[in-house]
mmCIF file of C-alpha atoms in Angstrom:
data_model
loop_
_atom_site.group_PDB
_atom_site.id
_atom_site.type_symbol
_atom_site.label_atom_id
_atom_site.label_comp_id
_atom_site.label_asym_id
_atom_site.label_seq_id
_atom_site.Cartn_x
_atom_site.Cartn_y
_atom_site.Cartn_z
ATOM 1 C CA ARG A 176 6.011 -24.092 3.773
ATOM 2 C CA ASP A 177 6.843 -27.542 5.036
ATOM 3 C CA THR A 178 8.276 -29.157 1.911
ATOM 4 C CA SER A 179 8.405 -32.588 3.538
ATOM 5 C CA LYS A 180 4.615 -32.947 3.658
ATOM 6 C CA ALA A 181 3.116 -36.009 2.002
ATOM 7 C CA CYS A 182 0.803 -33.857 -0.130
ATOM 8 C CA TYR A 183 3.782 -32.936 -2.331
ATOM 9 C CA ARG A 184 4.546 -36.538 -3.182
ATOM 10 C CA ASN A 185 3.088 -39.072 -5.616
ATOM 11 C CA LEU A 186 1.551 -36.331 -7.768
ATOM 12 C CA PRO A 187 1.032 -36.561 -11.551
ATOM 13 C CA TYR A 188 3.542 -33.698 -11.895
ATOM 14 C CA ASN A 189 6.789 -32.606 -10.241
ATOM 15 C CA VAL A 190 7.004 -29.896 -7.608
ATOM 16 C CA VAL A 191 10.211 -27.892 -7.255
ATOM 17 C CA PHE A 192 10.503 -25.439 -4.366
ATOM 18 C CA ILE A 193 12.385 -22.177 -4.886
ATOM 19 C CA ASP A 194 13.822 -20.747 -1.679
ATOM 20 C CA GLU A 195 13.032 -17.225 -0.491
ATOM 21 C CA PRO A 196 13.242 -15.602 2.983
ATOM 22 C CA GLY A 197 9.498 -14.940 3.298
ATOM 23 C CA TYR A 198 7.602 -11.938 4.645
ATOM 24 C CA THR A 199 4.696 -11.111 6.974
ATOM 25 C CA LYS A 200 3.291 -7.798 5.702
ATOM 26 C CA ASN A 201 1.403 -7.224 2.472
ATOM 27 C CA LEU A 202 3.565 -4.304 1.357
ATOM 28 C CA ASP A 203 6.952 -3.558 2.874
ATOM 29 C CA LEU A 204 10.637 -3.810 2.037
ATOM 30 C CA THR A 205 10.858 -7.346 3.436
ATOM 31 C CA ARG A 206 8.383 -8.584 0.818
ATOM 32 C CA ILE A 207 10.259 -6.811 -1.970
ATOM 33 C CA ARG A 208 13.545 -8.358 -0.813
ATOM 34 C CA SER A 209 11.945 -11.795 -0.537
ATOM 35 C CA HIS A 210 10.664 -11.596 -4.119
ATOM 36 C CA ARG A 211 14.097 -10.464 -5.314
ATOM 37 C CA VAL A 212 15.755 -13.489 -3.728
ATOM 38 C CA ALA A 213 13.091 -15.766 -5.229
ATOM 39 C CA ALA A 214 13.759 -14.282 -8.671
ATOM 40 C CA LYS A 215 17.507 -14.848 -8.332
ATOM 41 C CA ASN A 216 17.071 -18.443 -7.197
ATOM 42 C CA LEU A 217 14.501 -19.110 -9.923
ATOM 43 C CA ARG A 218 16.888 -17.881 -12.622
ATOM 44 C CA GLU A 219 19.539 -20.279 -11.303
ATOM 45 C CA HIS A 220 16.980 -23.101 -11.445
ATOM 46 C CA PHE A 221 16.165 -22.342 -15.093
ATOM 47 C CA GLU A 222 19.871 -22.250 -15.967
ATOM 48 C CA ARG A 223 20.393 -25.664 -14.347
ATOM 49 C CA THR A 224 17.385 -27.208 -16.104
ATOM 50 C CA ALA A 225 17.685 -25.616 -19.564
ATOM 51 C CA GLY A 226 15.932 -27.661 -22.236
ATOM 52 C CA THR A 227 13.521 -29.476 -19.915
ATOM 53 C CA TYR A 228 10.513 -27.154 -20.243
ATOM 54 C CA ASP A 229 8.126 -26.783 -23.192
ATOM 55 C CA LEU A 230 6.249 -23.742 -21.871
ATOM 56 C CA VAL A 231 6.451 -21.407 -18.873
ATOM 57 C CA TYR A 232 3.322 -20.098 -17.143
ATOM 58 C CA ALA A 233 3.739 -17.580 -14.334
ATOM 59 C CA GLU A 234 1.609 -15.089 -12.477
ATOM 60 C CA ILE A 235 2.445 -11.415 -12.218
ATOM 61 C CA PRO A 236 3.001 -9.952 -9.648
ATOM 62 C CA PRO A 237 5.646 -10.559 -8.341
ATOM 63 C CA ASN A 238 7.003 -8.583 -11.293
ATOM 64 C CA ASP A 239 10.650 -9.584 -10.896
ATOM 65 C CA VAL A 240 9.833 -13.281 -10.626
ATOM 66 C CA ALA A 241 7.634 -13.066 -13.729
ATOM 67 C CA ARG A 242 10.403 -11.233 -15.583
ATOM 68 C CA VAL A 243 12.813 -14.098 -14.919
ATOM 69 C CA CYS A 244 10.243 -16.532 -16.327
ATOM 70 C CA ALA A 245 9.690 -14.357 -19.403
ATOM 71 C CA GLU A 246 13.402 -13.884 -20.124
ATOM 72 C CA GLU A 247 14.335 -17.518 -19.567
ATOM 73 C CA ALA A 248 11.495 -18.720 -21.799
ATOM 74 C CA ASP A 249 12.598 -16.260 -24.470
ATOM 75 C CA LYS A 250 16.201 -17.455 -24.152
ATOM 76 C CA GLN A 251 15.077 -21.071 -24.581
ATOM 77 C CA GLY A 252 12.698 -20.285 -27.459
ATOM 78 C CA ILE A 253 9.574 -21.602 -25.710
ATOM 79 C CA PRO A 254 6.192 -19.905 -25.089
ATOM 80 C CA PHE A 255 5.665 -17.797 -21.981
ATOM 81 C CA VAL A 256 2.188 -17.060 -20.614
ATOM 82 C CA ALA A 257 1.622 -14.323 -18.034
ATOM 83 C CA ASP A 258 -1.258 -14.763 -15.605
ATOM 84 C CA ILE A 259 -2.065 -11.177 -14.627
ATOM 85 C CA ASN A 260 -3.504 -11.164 -11.097
ATOM 86 C CA ASP A 261 -2.862 -7.518 -10.207
ATOM 87 C CA LEU A 262 -1.281 -4.405 -11.652
ATOM 88 C CA TRP A 263 1.976 -3.295 -10.050
ATOM 89 C CA PRO A 264 2.923 -0.510 -9.565
ATOM 90 C CA GLU A 265 -0.546 0.896 -10.319
ATOM 91 C CA ALA A 266 -2.026 -0.732 -7.205
ATOM 92 C CA MET A 267 0.861 0.516 -5.057
ATOM 93 C CA ARG A 268 0.182 4.136 -5.924
ATOM 94 C CA MET A 269 -2.994 4.130 -3.887
ATOM 95 C CA VAL A 270 -0.880 3.470 -0.802
ATOM 96 C CA VAL A 271 2.104 5.688 -1.648
ATOM 97 C CA ASP A 272 1.530 8.379 -4.266
ATOM 98 C CA VAL A 273 4.113 11.108 -3.850
ATOM 99 C CA PRO A 274 5.084 13.045 -7.002
ATOM 100 C CA VAL A 275 8.558 12.134 -8.298
ATOM 101 C CA VAL A 276 9.307 10.015 -5.200
ATOM 102 C CA SER A 277 6.781 7.353 -6.184
ATOM 103 C CA ASP A 278 8.012 7.404 -9.785
ATOM 104 C CA VAL A 279 11.551 6.672 -8.624
ATOM 105 C CA ALA A 280 10.551 4.096 -5.997
ATOM 106 C CA PHE A 281 8.229 2.191 -8.324
ATOM 107 C CA TYR A 282 10.407 2.331 -11.431
ATOM 108 C CA PRO A 283 11.758 -1.240 -10.962
ATOM 109 C CA PHE A 284 8.192 -2.589 -10.883
ATOM 110 C CA SER A 285 7.262 -0.661 -14.038
ATOM 111 C CA ARG A 286 10.433 -1.807 -15.784
ATOM 112 C CA ASP A 287 9.891 -5.473 -14.941
ATOM 113 C CA ALA A 288 6.195 -5.387 -15.887
ATOM 114 C CA LYS A 289 6.964 -3.782 -19.242
ATOM 115 C CA ARG A 290 9.570 -6.451 -19.972
ATOM 116 C CA VAL A 291 7.088 -9.217 -19.084
ATOM 117 C CA TYR A 292 4.377 -7.711 -21.272
ATOM 118 C CA GLN A 293 6.740 -7.320 -24.225
ATOM 119 C CA LEU A 294 8.007 -10.907 -24.078
ATOM 120 C CA LEU A 295 4.798 -12.829 -23.369
ATOM 121 C CA SER A 296 3.331 -15.250 -25.911
ATOM 122 C CA ALA A 297 -0.162 -14.979 -24.407
ATOM 123 C CA ALA A 298 -1.905 -13.513 -21.372
ATOM 124 C CA VAL A 299 -4.515 -14.737 -18.946
ATOM 125 C CA GLY A 300 -6.184 -11.955 -16.971
ATOM 126 C CA THR A 301 -8.430 -12.096 -13.936
ATOM 127 C CA SER A 302 -10.501 -9.408 -15.687
ATOM 128 C CA ASP A 303 -10.783 -8.006 -19.209
ATOM 129 C CA GLU A 304 -8.872 -4.952 -18.005
ATOM 130 C CA TYR A 305 -5.955 -7.052 -16.790
ATOM 131 C CA ALA A 306 -5.896 -9.282 -19.881
ATOM 132 C CA ALA A 307 -5.703 -6.192 -22.087
ATOM 133 C CA ARG A 308 -3.044 -4.389 -20.005
ATOM 134 C CA PRO A 309 0.050 -5.704 -21.923
ATOM 135 C CA ALA A 310 -1.175 -3.969 -25.101
ATOM 136 C CA LYS A 311 -0.101 -0.617 -23.642
ATOM 137 C CA ASP A 312 3.537 -1.747 -23.681
ATOM 138 C CA ARG A 313 3.702 -3.639 -26.966
ATOM 139 C CA ALA A 314 2.597 -3.179 -30.560
ATOM 140 C CA LYS A 315 2.364 -6.865 -31.484
ATOM 141 C CA PRO A 316 -1.035 -8.521 -30.824
ATOM 142 C CA TYR A 317 -1.179 -11.549 -28.527
ATOM 143 C CA PRO A 318 -3.705 -14.270 -27.605
ATOM 144 C CA LYS A 319 -5.514 -13.516 -24.355
ATOM 145 C CA ALA A 320 -8.214 -14.963 -22.136
ATOM 146 C CA THR A 321 -10.169 -13.608 -19.197
ATOM 147 C CA VAL A 322 -10.548 -16.212 -16.462
ATOM 148 C CA TYR A 323 -11.830 -15.055 -13.092
ATOM 149 C CA VAL A 324 -10.090 -16.103 -9.882
ATOM 150 C CA GLY A 325 -12.434 -18.915 -9.009
ATOM 151 C CA ASN A 326 -12.959 -21.535 -6.381
ATOM 152 C CA ASP A 327 -13.790 -25.215 -6.250
ATOM 153 C CA LEU A 328 -17.557 -25.110 -5.785
ATOM 154 C CA ALA A 329 -17.714 -28.707 -4.589
ATOM 155 C CA ALA A 330 -15.163 -27.917 -1.838
ATOM 156 C CA PHE A 331 -16.990 -24.681 -0.956
ATOM 157 C CA ASP A 332 -20.334 -26.464 -0.667
ATOM 158 C CA GLU A 333 -18.893 -29.315 1.364
ATOM 159 C CA GLY A 334 -17.146 -26.917 3.737
ATOM 160 C CA ALA A 335 -20.350 -24.927 4.194
ATOM 161 C CA ARG A 336 -22.342 -28.099 4.857
ATOM 162 C CA ILE A 337 -19.955 -29.556 7.422
ATOM 163 C CA ASN A 338 -19.499 -26.268 9.290
ATOM 164 C CA ALA A 339 -23.131 -25.112 9.194
ATOM 165 C CA PRO A 340 -23.826 -26.325 12.780
ATOM 166 C CA ALA A 341 -21.000 -24.082 14.063
ATOM 167 C CA VAL A 342 -22.722 -20.955 12.737
ATOM 168 C CA ARG A 343 -25.605 -19.863 14.944
ATOM 169 C CA LYS A 344 -27.743 -17.107 13.523
ATOM 170 C CA PRO A 345 -30.378 -15.690 15.910
ATOM 171 C CA GLU A 346 -33.944 -15.615 14.648
ATOM 172 C CA GLY A 347 -34.860 -12.356 12.983
ATOM 173 C CA GLU A 348 -31.329 -11.071 12.384
ATOM 174 C CA LEU A 349 -30.203 -9.975 8.939
ATOM 175 C CA TRP A 350 -26.518 -10.621 8.340
ATOM 176 C CA VAL A 351 -24.341 -8.547 6.013
ATOM 177 C CA VAL A 352 -20.899 -10.015 5.465
ATOM 178 C CA TYR A 353 -17.476 -8.972 4.209
ATOM 179 C CA ALA A 354 -14.737 -11.590 3.831
ATOM 180 C CA GLY A 355 -11.161 -10.700 3.031
ATOM 181 C CA THR A 356 -8.194 -8.597 3.972
ATOM 182 C CA LEU A 357 -8.565 -5.625 6.307
ATOM 183 C CA GLY A 358 -6.127 -3.434 4.417
ATOM 184 C CA ALA A 359 -5.708 -0.188 2.507
ATOM 185 C CA SER A 360 -7.726 -1.171 -0.578
ATOM 186 C CA TYR A 361 -10.704 -2.599 1.265
ATOM 187 C CA ASP A 362 -13.149 -0.142 2.787
ATOM 188 C CA VAL A 363 -14.512 -1.894 5.851
ATOM 189 C CA ALA A 364 -14.737 1.415 7.761
ATOM 190 C CA THR A 365 -17.650 2.558 5.592
ATOM 191 C CA LEU A 366 -19.379 -0.765 6.217
ATOM 192 C CA VAL A 367 -18.979 -0.201 9.966
ATOM 193 C CA GLU A 368 -20.450 3.304 9.601
ATOM 194 C CA ALA A 369 -23.357 1.935 7.546
ATOM 195 C CA ALA A 370 -24.032 -0.681 10.232
ATOM 196 C CA ALA A 371 -24.175 2.107 12.820
ATOM 197 C CA LEU A 372 -26.709 4.006 10.711
ATOM 198 C CA LEU A 373 -28.810 0.850 10.326
ATOM 199 C CA GLU A 374 -28.603 0.128 14.059
ATOM 200 C CA ARG A 375 -30.835 3.111 14.647
ATOM 201 C CA ARG A 376 -33.444 1.284 12.570
ATOM 202 C CA ARG A 377 -32.525 -2.149 13.978
ATOM 203 C CA LEU A 378 -32.180 -3.478 10.473
ATOM 204 C CA ALA A 379 -28.942 -5.350 10.061
ATOM 205 C CA ARG A 380 -25.904 -6.894 11.640
ATOM 206 C CA ALA A 381 -22.534 -6.854 9.901
ATOM 207 C CA ALA A 382 -19.751 -9.370 10.178
ATOM 208 C CA SER A 383 -16.181 -9.219 8.942
ATOM 209 C CA LYS A 384 -14.135 -12.356 8.479
ATOM 210 C CA GLY A 385 -10.895 -10.526 9.132
ATOM 211 C CA ASP A 386 -7.814 -11.398 7.107
ATOM 212 C CA ASP A 387 -8.121 -14.300 4.694
ATOM 213 C CA GLN A 388 -4.377 -14.465 4.067
ATOM 214 C CA ALA A 389 -2.801 -15.644 7.320
ATOM 215 C CA PRO A 390 -3.676 -16.221 10.984
ATOM 216 C CA ALA A 391 -2.073 -12.944 12.054
ATOM 217 C CA LEU A 392 -3.578 -9.656 13.204
ATOM 218 C CA PRO A 393 -4.796 -7.822 10.083
ATOM 219 C CA PRO A 394 -3.288 -4.358 9.592
ATOM 220 C CA ASP A 395 -6.415 -2.276 10.302
ATOM 221 C CA ARG A 396 -8.393 -4.488 12.624
ATOM 222 C CA GLU A 397 -7.697 -2.586 15.855
ATOM 223 C CA LYS A 398 -8.730 0.724 14.260
ATOM 224 C CA LEU A 399 -11.901 -0.803 12.851
ATOM 225 C CA GLU A 400 -12.845 -2.426 16.155
ATOM 226 C CA ALA A 401 -12.350 0.915 17.908
ATOM 227 C CA LEU A 402 -14.545 2.611 15.292
ATOM 228 C CA ALA A 403 -17.302 0.036 15.830
ATOM 229 C CA VAL A 404 -17.232 0.656 19.580
ATOM 230 C CA GLN A 405 -17.213 4.419 19.093
ATOM 231 C CA LEU A 406 -20.257 4.313 16.784
ATOM 232 C CA ASN A 407 -22.021 1.538 18.714
ATOM 233 C CA ALA A 408 -22.204 -0.390 15.458
ATOM 234 C CA PRO A 409 -23.471 -3.995 15.495
ATOM 235 C CA VAL A 410 -20.372 -5.484 13.888
ATOM 236 C CA ASP A 411 -18.619 -8.749 14.695
ATOM 237 C CA PHE A 412 -14.948 -9.186 13.773
ATOM 238 C CA LEU A 413 -14.322 -12.901 13.535
ATOM 239 C CA GLY A 414 -10.600 -12.677 12.808
ATOM 240 C CA TYR A 415 -8.779 -15.260 10.741
ATOM 241 C CA THR A 416 -11.298 -17.878 9.650
ATOM 242 C CA ALA A 417 -10.598 -21.199 7.978
ATOM 243 C CA TYR A 418 -11.934 -21.336 4.420
ATOM 244 C CA GLU A 419 -14.507 -24.021 5.182
ATOM 245 C CA LEU A 420 -15.932 -22.078 8.132
ATOM 246 C CA MET A 421 -15.944 -18.875 6.086
ATOM 247 C CA ALA A 422 -18.049 -20.701 3.484
ATOM 248 C CA ALA A 423 -20.570 -21.597 6.178
ATOM 249 C CA TYR A 424 -20.770 -17.989 7.376
ATOM 250 C CA LEU A 425 -21.247 -16.711 3.837
ATOM 251 C CA CYS A 426 -24.072 -19.171 3.219
ATOM 252 C CA ALA A 427 -25.745 -18.280 6.536
ATOM 253 C CA SER A 428 -25.663 -14.579 5.700
ATOM 254 C CA ASP A 429 -28.200 -12.566 3.716
ATOM 255 C CA ILE A 430 -26.095 -10.010 1.829
ATOM 256 C CA THR A 431 -22.432 -9.882 0.807
ATOM 257 C CA VAL A 432 -20.479 -6.652 0.386
ATOM 258 C CA ASN A 433 -17.586 -6.191 -2.022
ATOM 259 C CA SER A 434 -16.196 -3.157 -0.253
ATOM 260 C CA LEU A 435 -13.334 -1.171 -1.779
ATOM 261 C CA VAL A 436 -12.104 2.409 -1.474
ATOM 262 C CA LYS A 437 -12.537 4.792 -4.409
ATOM 263 C CA SER A 438 -8.872 4.691 -5.376
ATOM 264 C CA ALA A 439 -8.569 0.881 -5.330
ATOM 265 C CA ALA A 440 -6.900 -0.429 -8.481
ATOM 266 C CA GLN A 441 -8.478 -3.872 -8.107
ATOM 267 C CA SER A 442 -10.853 -5.025 -10.805
ATOM 268 C CA ILE A 443 -12.447 -8.384 -9.922
ATOM 269 C CA VAL A 444 -11.030 -9.530 -6.599
ATOM 270 C CA THR A 445 -10.377 -13.013 -5.251
ATOM 271 C CA LYS A 446 -13.373 -13.339 -2.951
ATOM 272 C CA ILE A 447 -15.999 -12.633 -5.649
ATOM 273 C CA GLY A 448 -16.267 -16.336 -6.453
ATOM 274 C CA ASP A 449 -16.982 -17.183 -2.821
ATOM 275 C CA TYR A 450 -19.530 -14.368 -2.477
ATOM 276 C CA LEU A 451 -21.388 -15.608 -5.547
ATOM 277 C CA ALA A 452 -21.168 -19.249 -4.447
ATOM 278 C CA SER A 453 -23.063 -18.387 -1.257
ATOM 279 C CA GLY A 454 -26.205 -17.683 -3.300
ATOM 280 C CA ASN A 455 -26.691 -14.247 -1.758
ATOM 281 C CA PRO A 456 -27.091 -10.815 -3.379
ATOM 282 C CA MET A 457 -24.013 -8.607 -3.507
ATOM 283 C CA ILE A 458 -23.579 -4.909 -2.856
ATOM 284 C CA ASN A 459 -20.563 -3.688 -4.792
ATOM 285 C CA THR A 460 -18.724 -0.484 -3.899
ATOM 286 C CA GLY A 461 -15.792 -1.188 -6.215
ATOM 287 C CA SER A 462 -15.204 1.438 -8.892
ATOM 288 C CA SER A 463 -14.082 -0.913 -11.691
ATOM 289 C CA PRO A 464 -16.327 -0.110 -14.690
ATOM 290 C CA GLU A 465 -15.968 -3.697 -15.867
ATOM 291 C CA PHE A 466 -17.230 -5.253 -12.646
ATOM 292 C CA ARG A 467 -19.942 -2.639 -12.069
ATOM 293 C CA ALA A 468 -21.278 -3.436 -15.533
ATOM 294 C CA LYS A 469 -21.187 -7.154 -14.741
ATOM 295 C CA VAL A 470 -23.121 -6.695 -11.482
ATOM 296 C CA THR A 471 -25.873 -4.912 -13.409
ATOM 297 C CA ALA A 472 -25.887 -7.134 -16.510
ATOM 298 C CA ASP A 473 -25.870 -10.426 -14.593
ATOM 299 C CA GLY A 474 -28.396 -9.151 -12.046
ATOM 300 C CA PHE A 475 -26.794 -10.592 -8.910
ATOM 301 C CA GLY A 476 -26.546 -7.348 -6.953
ATOM 302 C CA VAL A 477 -26.413 -3.573 -6.870
ATOM 303 C CA ASN A 478 -23.678 -0.959 -7.200
ATOM 304 C CA VAL A 479 -23.227 1.940 -4.790
ATOM 305 C CA GLU A 480 -20.628 4.666 -4.666
ATOM 306 C CA ALA A 481 -17.516 3.882 -2.643
ATOM 307 C CA GLU A 482 -16.928 5.516 0.751
ATOM 308 C CA ASP A 483 -20.578 6.622 1.088
ATOM 309 C CA ALA A 484 -21.951 5.146 4.312
ATOM 310 C CA GLN A 485 -25.472 6.480 3.782
ATOM 311 C CA ALA A 486 -25.693 5.056 0.256
ATOM 312 C CA LEU A 487 -24.450 1.694 1.514
ATOM 313 C CA ALA A 488 -26.921 1.735 4.409
ATOM 314 C CA ASP A 489 -29.776 2.585 2.031
ATOM 315 C CA ALA A 490 -28.827 -0.291 -0.294
ATOM 316 C CA ILE A 491 -28.728 -2.716 2.636
ATOM 317 C CA ALA A 492 -32.077 -1.411 3.904
ATOM 318 C CA LYS A 493 -33.690 -1.874 0.487
ATOM 319 C CA LEU A 494 -32.517 -5.466 0.206
ATOM 320 C CA ALA A 495 -33.444 -6.115 3.832
ATOM 321 C CA GLY A 496 -37.043 -5.181 3.063
ATOM 322 C CA HIS A 497 -37.348 -7.328 -0.056
ATOM 323 C CA ALA A 498 -36.802 -11.021 0.638
ATOM 324 C CA SER A 499 -38.024 -11.963 -2.841
ATOM 325 C CA LEU A 500 -35.504 -9.631 -4.488
ATOM 326 C CA ARG A 501 -32.721 -11.130 -2.368
ATOM 327 C CA LYS A 502 -33.794 -14.589 -3.467
ATOM 328 C CA ILE A 503 -33.813 -13.657 -7.177
ATOM 329 C CA MET A 504 -30.420 -11.943 -7.006
ATOM 330 C CA GLY A 505 -29.009 -14.784 -4.925
ATOM 331 C CA SER A 506 -30.067 -17.424 -7.440
ATOM 332 C CA LYS A 507 -28.457 -15.395 -10.231
ATOM 333 C CA ALA A 508 -25.286 -15.084 -8.154
ATOM 334 C CA ARG A 509 -25.076 -18.845 -7.728
ATOM 335 C CA ALA A 510 -25.672 -19.405 -11.450
ATOM 336 C CA VAL A 511 -22.780 -17.073 -12.330
ATOM 337 C CA ALA A 512 -20.573 -18.856 -9.794
ATOM 338 C CA GLU A 513 -21.302 -22.226 -11.386
ATOM 339 C CA LYS A 514 -20.761 -21.005 -14.951
ATOM 340 C CA GLU A 515 -17.807 -18.620 -14.627
ATOM 341 C CA PHE A 516 -16.030 -19.143 -11.279
ATOM 342 C CA ASP A 517 -15.981 -22.914 -10.689
ATOM 343 C CA GLN A 518 -12.335 -23.812 -11.307
ATOM 344 C CA PRO A 519 -12.769 -27.320 -12.778
ATOM 345 C CA ARG A 520 -15.041 -25.779 -15.425
ATOM 346 C CA ALA A 521 -13.822 -22.198 -15.883
ATOM 347 C CA TYR A 522 -10.093 -22.957 -15.900
ATOM 348 C CA ARG A 523 -10.414 -25.223 -18.953
ATOM 349 C CA GLU A 524 -10.030 -22.064 -21.047
ATOM 350 C CA ILE A 525 -6.478 -21.770 -19.714
ATOM 351 C CA VAL A 526 -5.766 -25.385 -20.619
ATOM 352 C CA ASP A 527 -7.097 -24.844 -24.151
ATOM 353 C CA LEU A 528 -4.903 -21.743 -24.558
ATOM 354 C CA LEU A 529 -1.783 -23.627 -23.440
ATOM 355 C CA ARG A 530 -2.533 -26.544 -25.747
ATOM 356 C CA THR A 531 -2.827 -24.145 -28.677
ATOM 357 C CA LEU A 532 0.569 -22.606 -27.855
ATOM 358 C CA LEU A 533 2.183 -26.024 -27.500
#
């Protein structure tokens, strides 16, 4: 991060940068080391500035960074709020789950998370499941709020509008889109297989936006591209795509797919807000009971079993043949986006919680 940029100046609040080495992969020892250094430097910052904060708000993970925030707030006698974005080490076990070995390797993450959960004054979760998670490690009740990872709808709409001319969709094509990381939790392979099955019926074309995190080669892209060639699947891998252009692609598409593997620990992932903002129906393969219930109750899409290419293909085919159903589900998706995922509106619940604590 270039800390000399003008965007960090003349703000209505102060920005302090905490040094860390950085990392390039989603899960490796370099990332763990980088977080550890950040935690150490953050603790030193709190020690230097003792008495200047009224409340500390920090996301978890990184677990060790959040633990520093929790302990320093406790030491200073001020409220600490944990914003629970993911569950570590639970999410890590889907990548590395070796009896005894995983328990030993992931113990530091479990220890830090437990400490955070025990010390927090309140919790904000990106799902009901996440907001309720601290209760497993503490007896004392705590205020909590569920606030989905949202987006700025005005920025999404403006980006889609400006970039619409750059997205050329041939007449008669039906586009099915996945946007996000090509990694262990996200099952793009089944989407590729479903596209191959649909190709025999000439029904749909799938697109993947690649990795939404950084302009680097996503971890599984080469394997997925090879699979698409092998199956003769009509899939386009667009690689790293700027947010504004991604918004235009989502809006030009007909169906979005929230595609996760069966063992994925994720509940309601980051890109849901963007999918809903596009005003298109969603096919959800995630196994989270909470989100599957929401898809059904709010009526913006359908649930299918994870890692079942035929079931996914059948769901796409059904929506492909019912334009009116797509329109109804799409309008419901947009309504949910406006009510529950638009940051300027939805995030006020966080502000209200903090004001109560203060």
